């Protein structure tokens, strides 16, 4: 699978980890993926929004046709306040399509991971190992070893932590740095993210008054609701501001769910439908904390590197978190492929460290900007104060402002990197041309 003695261990088999599997395979870099759950594809979690920046990469990997069959395009968002009064539509998804030629799509985590997994060749699927929970990570001069709780070990050149906001890889990276004598201010804090909001998500059968692709939002003091309708089921996310922010990990069970519904169950979602109604008809539901922030250091000693939620965590209001994790993979794998091609053997630690530094340098500012934007969107939807409420009701409700805002964001979105070693696939039909990223491009219809 590789022309160099270089092997990557990916920890985490969610959408970002599976994207890494595709990218590493296509780059010709040997890898193994370790997933803690008993199956790579598992029916758990809420829906995700795929934005043009993520869809462009997935198109480059040849996955759009498969994704289109299990996802719905998004357009106008109908918005109301907590009393059900109309507060003006949002056309951000509409402008995405106008500017970039493809509409954002909503997809279940199950369907996304299934597409990412089943489109890998069988010999590559065999490199994805479920039921492998990481216990510790150790390093040696020329290799790194992951020790799993089942007693197995996996040795490689570098570990990619794609294991989410509560990343064990990130914690092990911190421990390794401290053991090596790094000053405390040169390592990430034990809890690098701040939680200001908690959320309940509910999957329920799509009611007759909703059609696939419908989007609704409910805004008001202290809480906001997002709804995305699918073919068979719809999903709501209810974001509630905590009494005070915390860095502690929040835990949730049935008692917390019942208390949440008691507080917020009367909030409207659409005509004749409340959160309580959706919860009563639920197929699945759960509660999560909505951490926010960007870790200061994404790698250590050329041996460990973080991507996606392990490195940065967004609130879900803008749908940008998973998409940014996929772009992390693009930039990182581009860098790794360059350094593995630089010589006949395995690249030196110095060369890998340089690649990891270039990866973070290439992503950090854009990620910080995106994280701040997501946080501001959540604060606005939950009317954090009178200023945010005014902006929500009287500025963001203005369609000209929406179009101007998306127009200003479009050039940066069009410059989103793609994999350098695969023919570029910009989407057809947008007002803003996709950057070519230094490779030949061709236009395709994305649906």
Short mmCIF file of C-alpha atoms in Angstrom, two decimals:
data_model
loop_
_atom_site.label_atom_id
_atom_site.label_comp_id
_atom_site.label_asym_id
_atom_site.label_seq_id
_atom_site.Cartn_x
_atom_site.Cartn_y
_atom_site.Cartn_z
CA UNK A 1 0.00 0.00 0.00
CA UNK A 2 2.99 2.31 0.42
CA UNK A 3 6.38 3.03 -1.11
CA UNK A 4 7.87 4.19 2.19
CA UNK A 5 8.30 2.64 5.64
CA UNK A 6 5.74 4.97 7.13
CA UNK A 7 2.53 3.90 8.86
CA UNK A 8 -0.28 5.95 10.35
CA UNK A 9 -2.52 4.85 13.24
CA UNK A 10 -5.89 6.63 13.11
CA UNK A 11 -7.78 6.58 16.40
CA UNK A 12 -11.52 7.15 15.91
CA UNK A 13 -13.86 5.76 13.28
CA UNK A 14 -16.42 8.56 13.02
CA UNK A 15 -16.92 10.68 9.88
CA UNK A 16 -13.56 12.46 10.26
CA UNK A 17 -11.63 9.25 10.97
CA UNK A 18 -13.26 7.51 7.99
CA UNK A 19 -12.44 10.51 5.81
CA UNK A 20 -8.83 10.07 6.92
CA UNK A 21 -9.03 6.41 5.87
CA UNK A 22 -10.13 7.44 2.36
CA UNK A 23 -7.45 10.12 2.09
CA UNK A 24 -4.60 7.94 3.37
CA UNK A 25 -5.63 5.08 1.08
CA UNK A 26 -5.75 7.38 -1.93
CA UNK A 27 -2.38 8.88 -0.92
CA UNK A 28 -0.79 5.43 -0.78
CA UNK A 29 0.08 5.77 2.91
CA UNK A 30 -0.14 2.61 5.02
CA UNK A 31 -2.53 2.91 7.95
CA UNK A 32 -4.71 1.16 10.49
CA UNK A 33 -7.82 2.66 12.09
CA UNK A 34 -8.85 1.83 15.66
CA UNK A 35 -12.48 2.38 16.70
CA UNK A 36 -13.58 1.87 20.31
CA UNK A 37 -17.15 0.89 19.47
CA UNK A 38 -18.05 -2.70 18.55
CA UNK A 39 -18.79 -1.78 14.93
CA UNK A 40 -17.44 0.80 12.51
CA UNK A 41 -20.98 1.65 11.35
CA UNK A 42 -23.31 2.20 14.27
CA UNK A 43 -26.74 3.80 14.57
CA UNK A 44 -25.99 6.52 17.12
CA UNK A 45 -25.98 10.28 17.22
CA UNK A 46 -27.79 13.16 15.62
CA UNK A 47 -27.79 14.44 12.05
CA UNK A 48 -24.99 16.37 10.38
CA UNK A 49 -25.02 19.14 7.79
CA UNK A 50 -22.61 18.77 4.90
CA UNK A 51 -21.59 22.22 3.65
CA UNK A 52 -20.05 22.95 0.22
CA UNK A 53 -16.54 22.84 1.73
CA UNK A 54 -17.13 19.25 2.87
CA UNK A 55 -19.14 18.23 -0.19
CA UNK A 56 -16.33 19.35 -2.47
CA UNK A 57 -13.94 16.93 -0.79
CA UNK A 58 -16.52 14.13 -0.81
CA UNK A 59 -17.07 14.81 -4.50
CA UNK A 60 -13.33 14.55 -5.06
CA UNK A 61 -13.47 11.13 -3.43
CA UNK A 62 -16.30 10.12 -5.78
CA UNK A 63 -18.93 9.84 -3.03
CA UNK A 64 -21.55 12.42 -4.01
CA UNK A 65 -23.82 10.06 -5.90
CA UNK A 66 -24.00 7.68 -2.94
CA UNK A 67 -24.48 10.55 -0.48
CA UNK A 68 -27.25 12.15 -2.51
CA UNK A 69 -29.38 9.02 -2.18
CA UNK A 70 -29.34 9.17 1.66
CA UNK A 71 -29.37 12.92 2.29
CA UNK A 72 -31.65 15.88 1.62
CA UNK A 73 -30.70 19.31 0.22
CA UNK A 74 -31.38 22.29 2.47
CA UNK A 75 -32.81 25.64 1.46
CA UNK A 76 -34.84 28.30 3.26
CA UNK A 77 -34.93 28.19 7.06
CA UNK A 78 -38.25 29.22 8.62
CA UNK A 79 -37.70 30.97 11.95
CA UNK A 80 -40.06 31.68 14.85
CA UNK A 81 -39.67 32.85 18.43
CA UNK A 82 -40.65 30.94 21.56
CA UNK A 83 -44.29 32.00 21.16
CA UNK A 84 -44.46 30.72 17.58
CA UNK A 85 -44.38 34.19 15.98
CA UNK A 86 -42.60 34.51 12.64
CA UNK A 87 -39.22 36.33 12.96
CA UNK A 88 -38.20 36.13 9.30
CA UNK A 89 -36.70 33.43 7.10
CA UNK A 90 -32.97 32.77 6.76
CA UNK A 91 -31.60 32.08 3.29
CA UNK A 92 -28.02 31.17 4.17
CA UNK A 93 -28.32 27.70 2.63
CA UNK A 94 -29.86 29.21 -0.51
CA UNK A 95 -26.89 31.54 -0.91
CA UNK A 96 -24.48 28.66 -0.41
CA UNK A 97 -25.94 27.08 -3.55
CA UNK A 98 -25.97 30.37 -5.47
CA UNK A 99 -22.33 31.04 -4.64
CA UNK A 100 -20.87 27.54 -4.85
CA UNK A 101 -23.19 25.51 -7.05
CA UNK A 102 -24.25 23.01 -4.42
CA UNK A 103 -26.76 23.16 -1.60
CA UNK A 104 -25.85 21.99 1.89
CA UNK A 105 -27.30 18.58 2.67
CA UNK A 106 -28.56 17.05 5.91
CA UNK A 107 -27.61 13.44 6.60
CA UNK A 108 -27.76 11.10 9.56
CA UNK A 109 -24.47 10.13 11.18
CA UNK A 110 -25.38 6.51 10.45
CA UNK A 111 -25.85 7.12 6.72
CA UNK A 112 -22.69 9.21 6.42
CA UNK A 113 -20.51 6.65 8.16
CA UNK A 114 -22.12 3.84 6.15
CA UNK A 115 -21.30 5.57 2.85
CA UNK A 116 -17.75 6.34 3.96
CA UNK A 117 -17.22 2.74 5.07
CA UNK A 118 -18.90 0.79 2.26
CA UNK A 119 -17.17 2.78 -0.50
CA UNK A 120 -13.76 1.63 0.71
CA UNK A 121 -12.38 -1.50 -1.02
CA UNK A 122 -12.55 -4.66 1.07
CA UNK A 123 -8.79 -4.75 1.53
CA UNK A 124 -8.93 -1.23 2.96
CA UNK A 125 -11.93 -2.07 5.16
CA UNK A 126 -9.77 -4.79 6.71
CA UNK A 127 -7.53 -2.01 8.07
CA UNK A 128 -10.45 -0.64 10.13
CA UNK A 129 -10.54 -2.42 13.46
CA UNK A 130 -13.59 -2.07 15.77
CA UNK A 131 -13.68 -2.76 19.50
CA UNK A 132 -10.21 -1.25 20.00
CA UNK A 133 -10.28 1.13 22.94
CA UNK A 134 -7.02 2.97 23.53
CA UNK A 135 -5.49 2.59 26.98
CA UNK A 136 -2.11 4.29 26.62
CA UNK A 137 0.32 5.57 24.02
CA UNK A 138 4.08 5.05 24.23
CA UNK A 139 6.83 6.34 21.99
CA UNK A 140 10.31 5.20 20.97
CA UNK A 141 12.93 6.94 18.82
CA UNK A 142 11.56 5.52 15.57
CA UNK A 143 7.98 4.48 16.29
CA UNK A 144 4.85 5.01 18.37
CA UNK A 145 2.70 2.31 19.94
CA UNK A 146 -0.96 2.31 20.89
CA UNK A 147 -1.83 -0.08 23.71
CA UNK A 148 -5.50 -1.13 23.72
CA UNK A 149 -7.57 -2.26 26.67
CA UNK A 150 -7.97 -5.73 25.11
CA UNK A 151 -4.21 -6.28 25.42
CA UNK A 152 -3.36 -5.73 21.75
CA UNK A 153 -0.76 -3.23 20.55
CA UNK A 154 -0.46 -1.35 17.27
CA UNK A 155 2.78 0.26 16.20
CA UNK A 156 3.25 2.96 13.60
CA UNK A 157 5.13 6.11 12.72
CA UNK A 158 2.45 8.59 13.80
CA UNK A 159 -0.94 8.64 15.51
CA UNK A 160 -3.83 10.75 14.23
CA UNK A 161 -6.34 11.46 16.98
CA UNK A 162 -9.80 11.68 15.39
CA UNK A 163 -11.53 10.61 18.58
CA UNK A 164 -13.73 13.59 19.35
CA UNK A 165 -14.05 16.36 21.89
CA UNK A 166 -13.18 14.09 24.83
CA UNK A 167 -10.16 12.75 22.97
CA UNK A 168 -8.11 10.14 24.80
CA UNK A 169 -5.34 10.74 22.25
CA UNK A 170 -5.26 14.42 23.24
CA UNK A 171 -4.97 13.48 26.91
CA UNK A 172 -2.18 11.00 26.15
CA UNK A 173 -0.41 13.63 24.03
CA UNK A 174 -0.49 15.97 27.00
CA UNK A 175 0.87 13.29 29.33
CA UNK A 176 3.70 12.44 26.91
CA UNK A 177 4.66 16.11 26.60
CA UNK A 178 4.76 16.56 30.39
CA UNK A 179 6.73 13.33 30.85
CA UNK A 180 9.25 14.60 28.30
CA UNK A 181 9.78 17.75 30.37
CA UNK A 182 7.78 20.23 28.30
CA UNK A 183 6.87 23.32 30.37
CA UNK A 184 3.19 23.29 31.41
CA UNK A 185 2.52 26.43 29.36
CA UNK A 186 3.75 24.55 26.25
CA UNK A 187 1.09 21.83 26.50
CA UNK A 188 -2.67 21.92 26.20
CA UNK A 189 -4.65 22.22 29.43
CA UNK A 190 -6.35 19.06 30.57
CA UNK A 191 -9.71 20.51 29.50
CA UNK A 192 -9.04 22.88 26.56
CA UNK A 193 -12.71 23.55 25.76
CA UNK A 194 -15.36 25.61 27.54
CA UNK A 195 -19.00 24.47 27.74
CA UNK A 196 -21.56 27.27 27.71
CA UNK A 197 -24.49 25.26 26.28
CA UNK A 198 -25.99 21.83 26.64
CA UNK A 199 -28.19 20.19 24.03
CA UNK A 200 -30.89 17.61 23.58
CA UNK A 201 -31.29 15.93 20.20
CA UNK A 202 -34.38 13.97 19.23
CA UNK A 203 -35.01 11.79 16.18
CA UNK A 204 -38.69 11.19 15.44
CA UNK A 205 -40.87 10.12 12.48
CA UNK A 206 -41.25 12.95 9.97
CA UNK A 207 -44.78 14.36 10.39
CA UNK A 208 -47.11 14.93 7.45
CA UNK A 209 -46.66 18.72 7.50
CA UNK A 210 -42.90 18.48 6.88
CA UNK A 211 -41.10 17.46 3.69
CA UNK A 212 -37.50 16.25 3.32
CA UNK A 213 -35.11 19.19 3.39
CA UNK A 214 -37.40 21.42 5.45
CA UNK A 215 -35.50 23.43 8.04
CA UNK A 216 -36.98 25.24 11.06
CA UNK A 217 -35.48 27.27 13.87
CA UNK A 218 -36.99 28.56 17.11
CA UNK A 219 -35.14 31.43 18.83
CA UNK A 220 -35.52 33.04 22.23
CA UNK A 221 -34.00 33.76 25.61
CA UNK A 222 -31.83 30.93 26.86
CA UNK A 223 -32.69 28.28 24.26
CA UNK A 224 -32.89 27.71 20.52
CA UNK A 225 -34.15 24.83 18.37
CA UNK A 226 -32.99 23.59 14.98
CA UNK A 227 -35.01 21.07 12.96
CA UNK A 228 -33.99 19.25 9.80
CA UNK A 229 -36.54 17.01 8.11
CA UNK A 230 -35.56 13.80 6.33
CA UNK A 231 -37.40 11.20 4.26
CA UNK A 232 -38.42 8.96 7.14
CA UNK A 233 -37.24 10.74 10.26
CA UNK A 234 -36.55 14.30 11.32
CA UNK A 235 -34.09 15.53 13.93
CA UNK A 236 -34.23 18.47 16.30
CA UNK A 237 -31.39 19.93 18.31
CA UNK A 238 -32.33 22.06 21.31
CA UNK A 239 -29.49 24.26 22.58
CA UNK A 240 -29.83 25.58 26.13
CA UNK A 241 -27.46 28.05 27.78
CA UNK A 242 -26.05 26.88 31.11
CA UNK A 243 -26.30 29.00 34.25
CA UNK A 244 -22.52 29.37 34.10
CA UNK A 245 -19.85 28.07 31.69
CA UNK A 246 -17.76 25.09 32.79
CA UNK A 247 -14.73 23.11 31.68
CA UNK A 248 -16.00 20.01 33.51
CA UNK A 249 -17.40 17.17 31.43
CA UNK A 250 -21.17 16.96 31.82
CA UNK A 251 -22.92 13.61 32.15
CA UNK A 252 -26.53 12.96 31.21
CA UNK A 253 -29.09 10.24 31.85
CA UNK A 254 -32.83 9.70 31.88
CA UNK A 255 -33.35 12.09 34.80
CA UNK A 256 -31.61 14.92 32.96
CA UNK A 257 -33.65 14.27 29.82
CA UNK A 258 -36.93 14.36 31.77
CA UNK A 259 -35.93 17.60 33.52
CA UNK A 260 -34.98 19.14 30.17
CA UNK A 261 -38.37 18.25 28.64
CA UNK A 262 -40.11 19.68 31.69
CA UNK A 263 -38.32 23.01 31.06
CA UNK A 264 -38.37 23.17 27.28
CA UNK A 265 -41.02 20.70 26.06
CA UNK A 266 -43.53 23.45 25.25
CA UNK A 267 -41.27 25.24 22.76
CA UNK A 268 -42.73 25.15 19.24
CA UNK A 269 -40.91 23.52 16.33
CA UNK A 270 -43.46 24.01 13.57
CA UNK A 271 -47.23 24.43 13.35
CA UNK A 272 -48.85 22.13 15.88
CA UNK A 273 -45.57 20.47 16.90
CA UNK A 274 -43.59 21.05 20.09
CA UNK A 275 -40.37 19.63 21.48
CA UNK A 276 -42.46 17.59 23.86
CA UNK A 277 -44.44 16.10 20.95
CA UNK A 278 -41.23 15.13 19.16
CA UNK A 279 -39.79 13.60 22.33
CA UNK A 280 -42.96 11.60 22.97
CA UNK A 281 -42.71 10.14 19.44
CA UNK A 282 -38.92 9.71 19.58
CA UNK A 283 -37.03 6.97 17.80
CA UNK A 284 -33.79 8.07 19.45
CA UNK A 285 -32.80 10.87 21.79
CA UNK A 286 -29.90 11.98 23.89
CA UNK A 287 -28.21 14.89 25.61
CA UNK A 288 -24.71 16.24 25.09
CA UNK A 289 -22.60 19.15 26.24
CA UNK A 290 -21.67 21.67 23.55
CA UNK A 291 -18.01 22.34 24.13
CA UNK A 292 -16.36 25.25 22.33
CA UNK A 293 -12.78 26.19 21.69
CA UNK A 294 -9.56 25.54 19.80
CA UNK A 295 -6.66 23.67 21.39
CA UNK A 296 -3.43 25.68 21.24
CA UNK A 297 -1.29 22.71 20.17
CA UNK A 298 -2.40 20.08 17.68
CA UNK A 299 0.68 17.86 17.65
CA UNK A 300 3.61 16.65 19.72
CA UNK A 301 7.11 15.49 18.80
CA UNK A 302 6.21 14.36 15.25
CA UNK A 303 4.41 11.36 16.80
CA UNK A 304 0.88 12.49 17.66
CA UNK A 305 -1.46 14.88 15.84
CA UNK A 306 -5.10 15.88 16.35
CA UNK A 307 -7.88 16.48 13.82
CA UNK A 308 -11.54 17.47 14.04
CA UNK A 309 -13.21 17.75 17.43
CA UNK A 310 -10.07 16.49 19.14
CA UNK A 311 -8.36 19.73 18.07
CA UNK A 312 -11.29 22.14 17.95
CA UNK A 313 -14.93 22.03 18.95
CA UNK A 314 -17.74 24.12 17.44
CA UNK A 315 -21.30 24.56 18.59
CA UNK A 316 -23.55 22.95 15.94
CA UNK A 317 -25.48 26.11 14.98
CA UNK A 318 -23.60 26.65 11.70
CA UNK A 319 -23.11 22.96 10.87
CA UNK A 320 -19.39 23.61 10.37
CA UNK A 321 -17.76 21.26 12.88
CA UNK A 322 -17.63 18.01 10.90
CA UNK A 323 -16.84 19.87 7.68
CA UNK A 324 -13.83 21.54 9.27
CA UNK A 325 -12.66 18.16 10.55
CA UNK A 326 -12.74 16.83 7.00
CA UNK A 327 -10.70 19.81 5.78
CA UNK A 328 -8.20 19.13 8.60
CA UNK A 329 -7.72 15.69 7.08
CA UNK A 330 -7.13 17.19 3.63
CA UNK A 331 -4.41 19.56 4.80
CA UNK A 332 -2.76 16.98 7.06
CA UNK A 333 -2.67 14.18 4.49
CA UNK A 334 -1.37 16.57 1.82
CA UNK A 335 1.51 17.40 4.18
CA UNK A 336 2.18 13.77 5.08
CA UNK A 337 2.22 12.70 1.46
CA UNK A 338 4.73 15.42 0.61
CA UNK A 339 7.12 14.35 3.34
CA UNK A 340 6.79 10.63 2.58
CA UNK A 341 7.66 11.36 -1.04
CA UNK A 342 10.73 13.40 -0.06
CA UNK A 343 13.00 10.35 0.26
CA UNK A 344 13.23 6.62 -0.36
CA UNK A 345 12.81 5.60 3.27
CA UNK A 346 10.67 6.81 6.10
CA UNK A 347 10.78 10.59 6.56
CA UNK A 348 12.86 11.92 9.43
CA UNK A 349 11.25 13.11 12.65
CA UNK A 350 12.28 16.65 11.75
CA UNK A 351 10.53 16.42 8.38
CA UNK A 352 7.35 15.01 9.93
CA UNK A 353 7.41 17.66 12.66
CA UNK A 354 7.71 20.31 9.96
CA UNK A 355 4.71 18.80 8.14
CA UNK A 356 2.62 18.79 11.33
CA UNK A 357 3.53 22.40 12.07
CA UNK A 358 2.58 23.38 8.51
CA UNK A 359 -0.74 21.57 8.95
CA UNK A 360 -1.67 23.55 12.05
CA UNK A 361 -0.38 26.82 10.56
CA UNK A 362 -2.54 26.22 7.49
CA UNK A 363 -5.70 25.60 9.49
CA UNK A 364 -5.51 27.47 12.78
CA UNK A 365 -6.71 30.97 11.84
CA UNK A 366 -9.61 29.66 9.73
CA UNK A 367 -10.67 27.26 12.47
CA UNK A 368 -10.58 29.97 15.15
CA UNK A 369 -12.72 32.17 12.90
CA UNK A 370 -15.20 29.36 12.29
CA UNK A 371 -15.41 28.44 15.96
CA UNK A 372 -16.08 32.03 16.94
CA UNK A 373 -18.73 32.31 14.22
CA UNK A 374 -20.52 29.20 15.45
CA UNK A 375 -20.48 30.49 19.02
CA UNK A 376 -21.86 33.85 17.95
CA UNK A 377 -24.63 32.11 15.97
CA UNK A 378 -25.66 30.14 19.06
CA UNK A 379 -25.51 33.24 21.27
CA UNK A 380 -27.65 35.11 18.76
CA UNK A 381 -30.26 32.35 18.47
CA UNK A 382 -30.51 32.10 22.27
CA UNK A 383 -30.73 35.90 22.65
CA UNK A 384 -27.76 36.09 25.00
CA UNK A 385 -28.54 39.74 25.70
CA UNK A 386 -30.49 42.65 24.22
CA UNK A 387 -27.84 43.30 21.56
CA UNK A 388 -27.89 39.72 20.29
CA UNK A 389 -31.69 39.77 20.26
CA UNK A 390 -31.73 42.99 18.25
CA UNK A 391 -29.23 41.58 15.75
CA UNK A 392 -31.29 38.41 15.38
CA UNK A 393 -34.63 40.17 14.88
CA UNK A 394 -33.63 43.26 12.93
CA UNK A 395 -30.30 42.63 11.16
CA UNK A 396 -29.92 38.93 10.40
CA UNK A 397 -33.61 38.77 9.43
CA UNK A 398 -32.85 41.16 6.54
CA UNK A 399 -32.40 39.19 3.32
CA UNK A 400 -29.99 41.75 1.88
CA UNK A 401 -27.78 41.41 4.93
CA UNK A 402 -27.86 37.62 4.61
CA UNK A 403 -26.83 37.81 0.96
CA UNK A 404 -24.05 40.30 1.71
CA UNK A 405 -22.76 38.18 4.60
CA UNK A 406 -22.60 35.03 2.49
CA UNK A 407 -21.08 36.90 -0.42
CA UNK A 408 -18.24 38.10 1.80
CA UNK A 409 -17.65 34.57 3.08
CA UNK A 410 -17.72 32.98 -0.38
CA UNK A 411 -14.10 33.66 -1.51
CA UNK A 412 -12.64 31.98 1.58
CA UNK A 413 -14.97 28.99 1.14
CA UNK A 414 -13.91 28.73 -2.52
CA UNK A 415 -10.27 28.53 -1.39
CA UNK A 416 -10.94 25.50 0.84
CA UNK A 417 -8.11 23.02 0.15
CA UNK A 418 -8.66 19.70 -1.58
CA UNK A 419 -6.41 16.66 -1.86
CA UNK A 420 -3.49 17.57 -4.10
CA UNK A 421 -2.97 14.05 -5.46
CA UNK A 422 -6.52 13.54 -6.80
CA UNK A 423 -8.05 15.40 -9.70
CA UNK A 424 -9.88 18.42 -8.33
CA UNK A 425 -13.67 18.47 -8.62
CA UNK A 426 -15.15 21.97 -8.26
CA UNK A 427 -18.92 22.11 -8.25
CA UNK A 428 -20.65 23.46 -11.34
CA UNK A 429 -23.02 26.40 -11.43
CA UNK A 430 -21.82 28.71 -8.63
CA UNK A 431 -21.13 32.43 -8.90
CA UNK A 432 -17.74 32.04 -7.22
CA UNK A 433 -15.14 29.84 -8.91
CA UNK A 434 -13.50 27.16 -6.80
CA UNK A 435 -9.75 27.52 -6.35
CA UNK A 436 -7.89 24.87 -8.30
CA UNK A 437 -5.39 23.97 -5.55
CA UNK A 438 -2.63 23.51 -8.09
CA UNK A 439 -4.18 20.50 -9.87
CA UNK A 440 -6.32 20.01 -12.96
CA UNK A 441 -10.02 20.63 -12.30
CA UNK A 442 -13.24 19.63 -13.98
CA UNK A 443 -16.85 20.55 -13.27
CA UNK A 444 -19.43 18.02 -12.18
CA UNK A 445 -23.08 18.25 -11.28
CA UNK A 446 -23.58 17.67 -7.60
CA UNK A 447 -27.35 17.34 -7.52
#
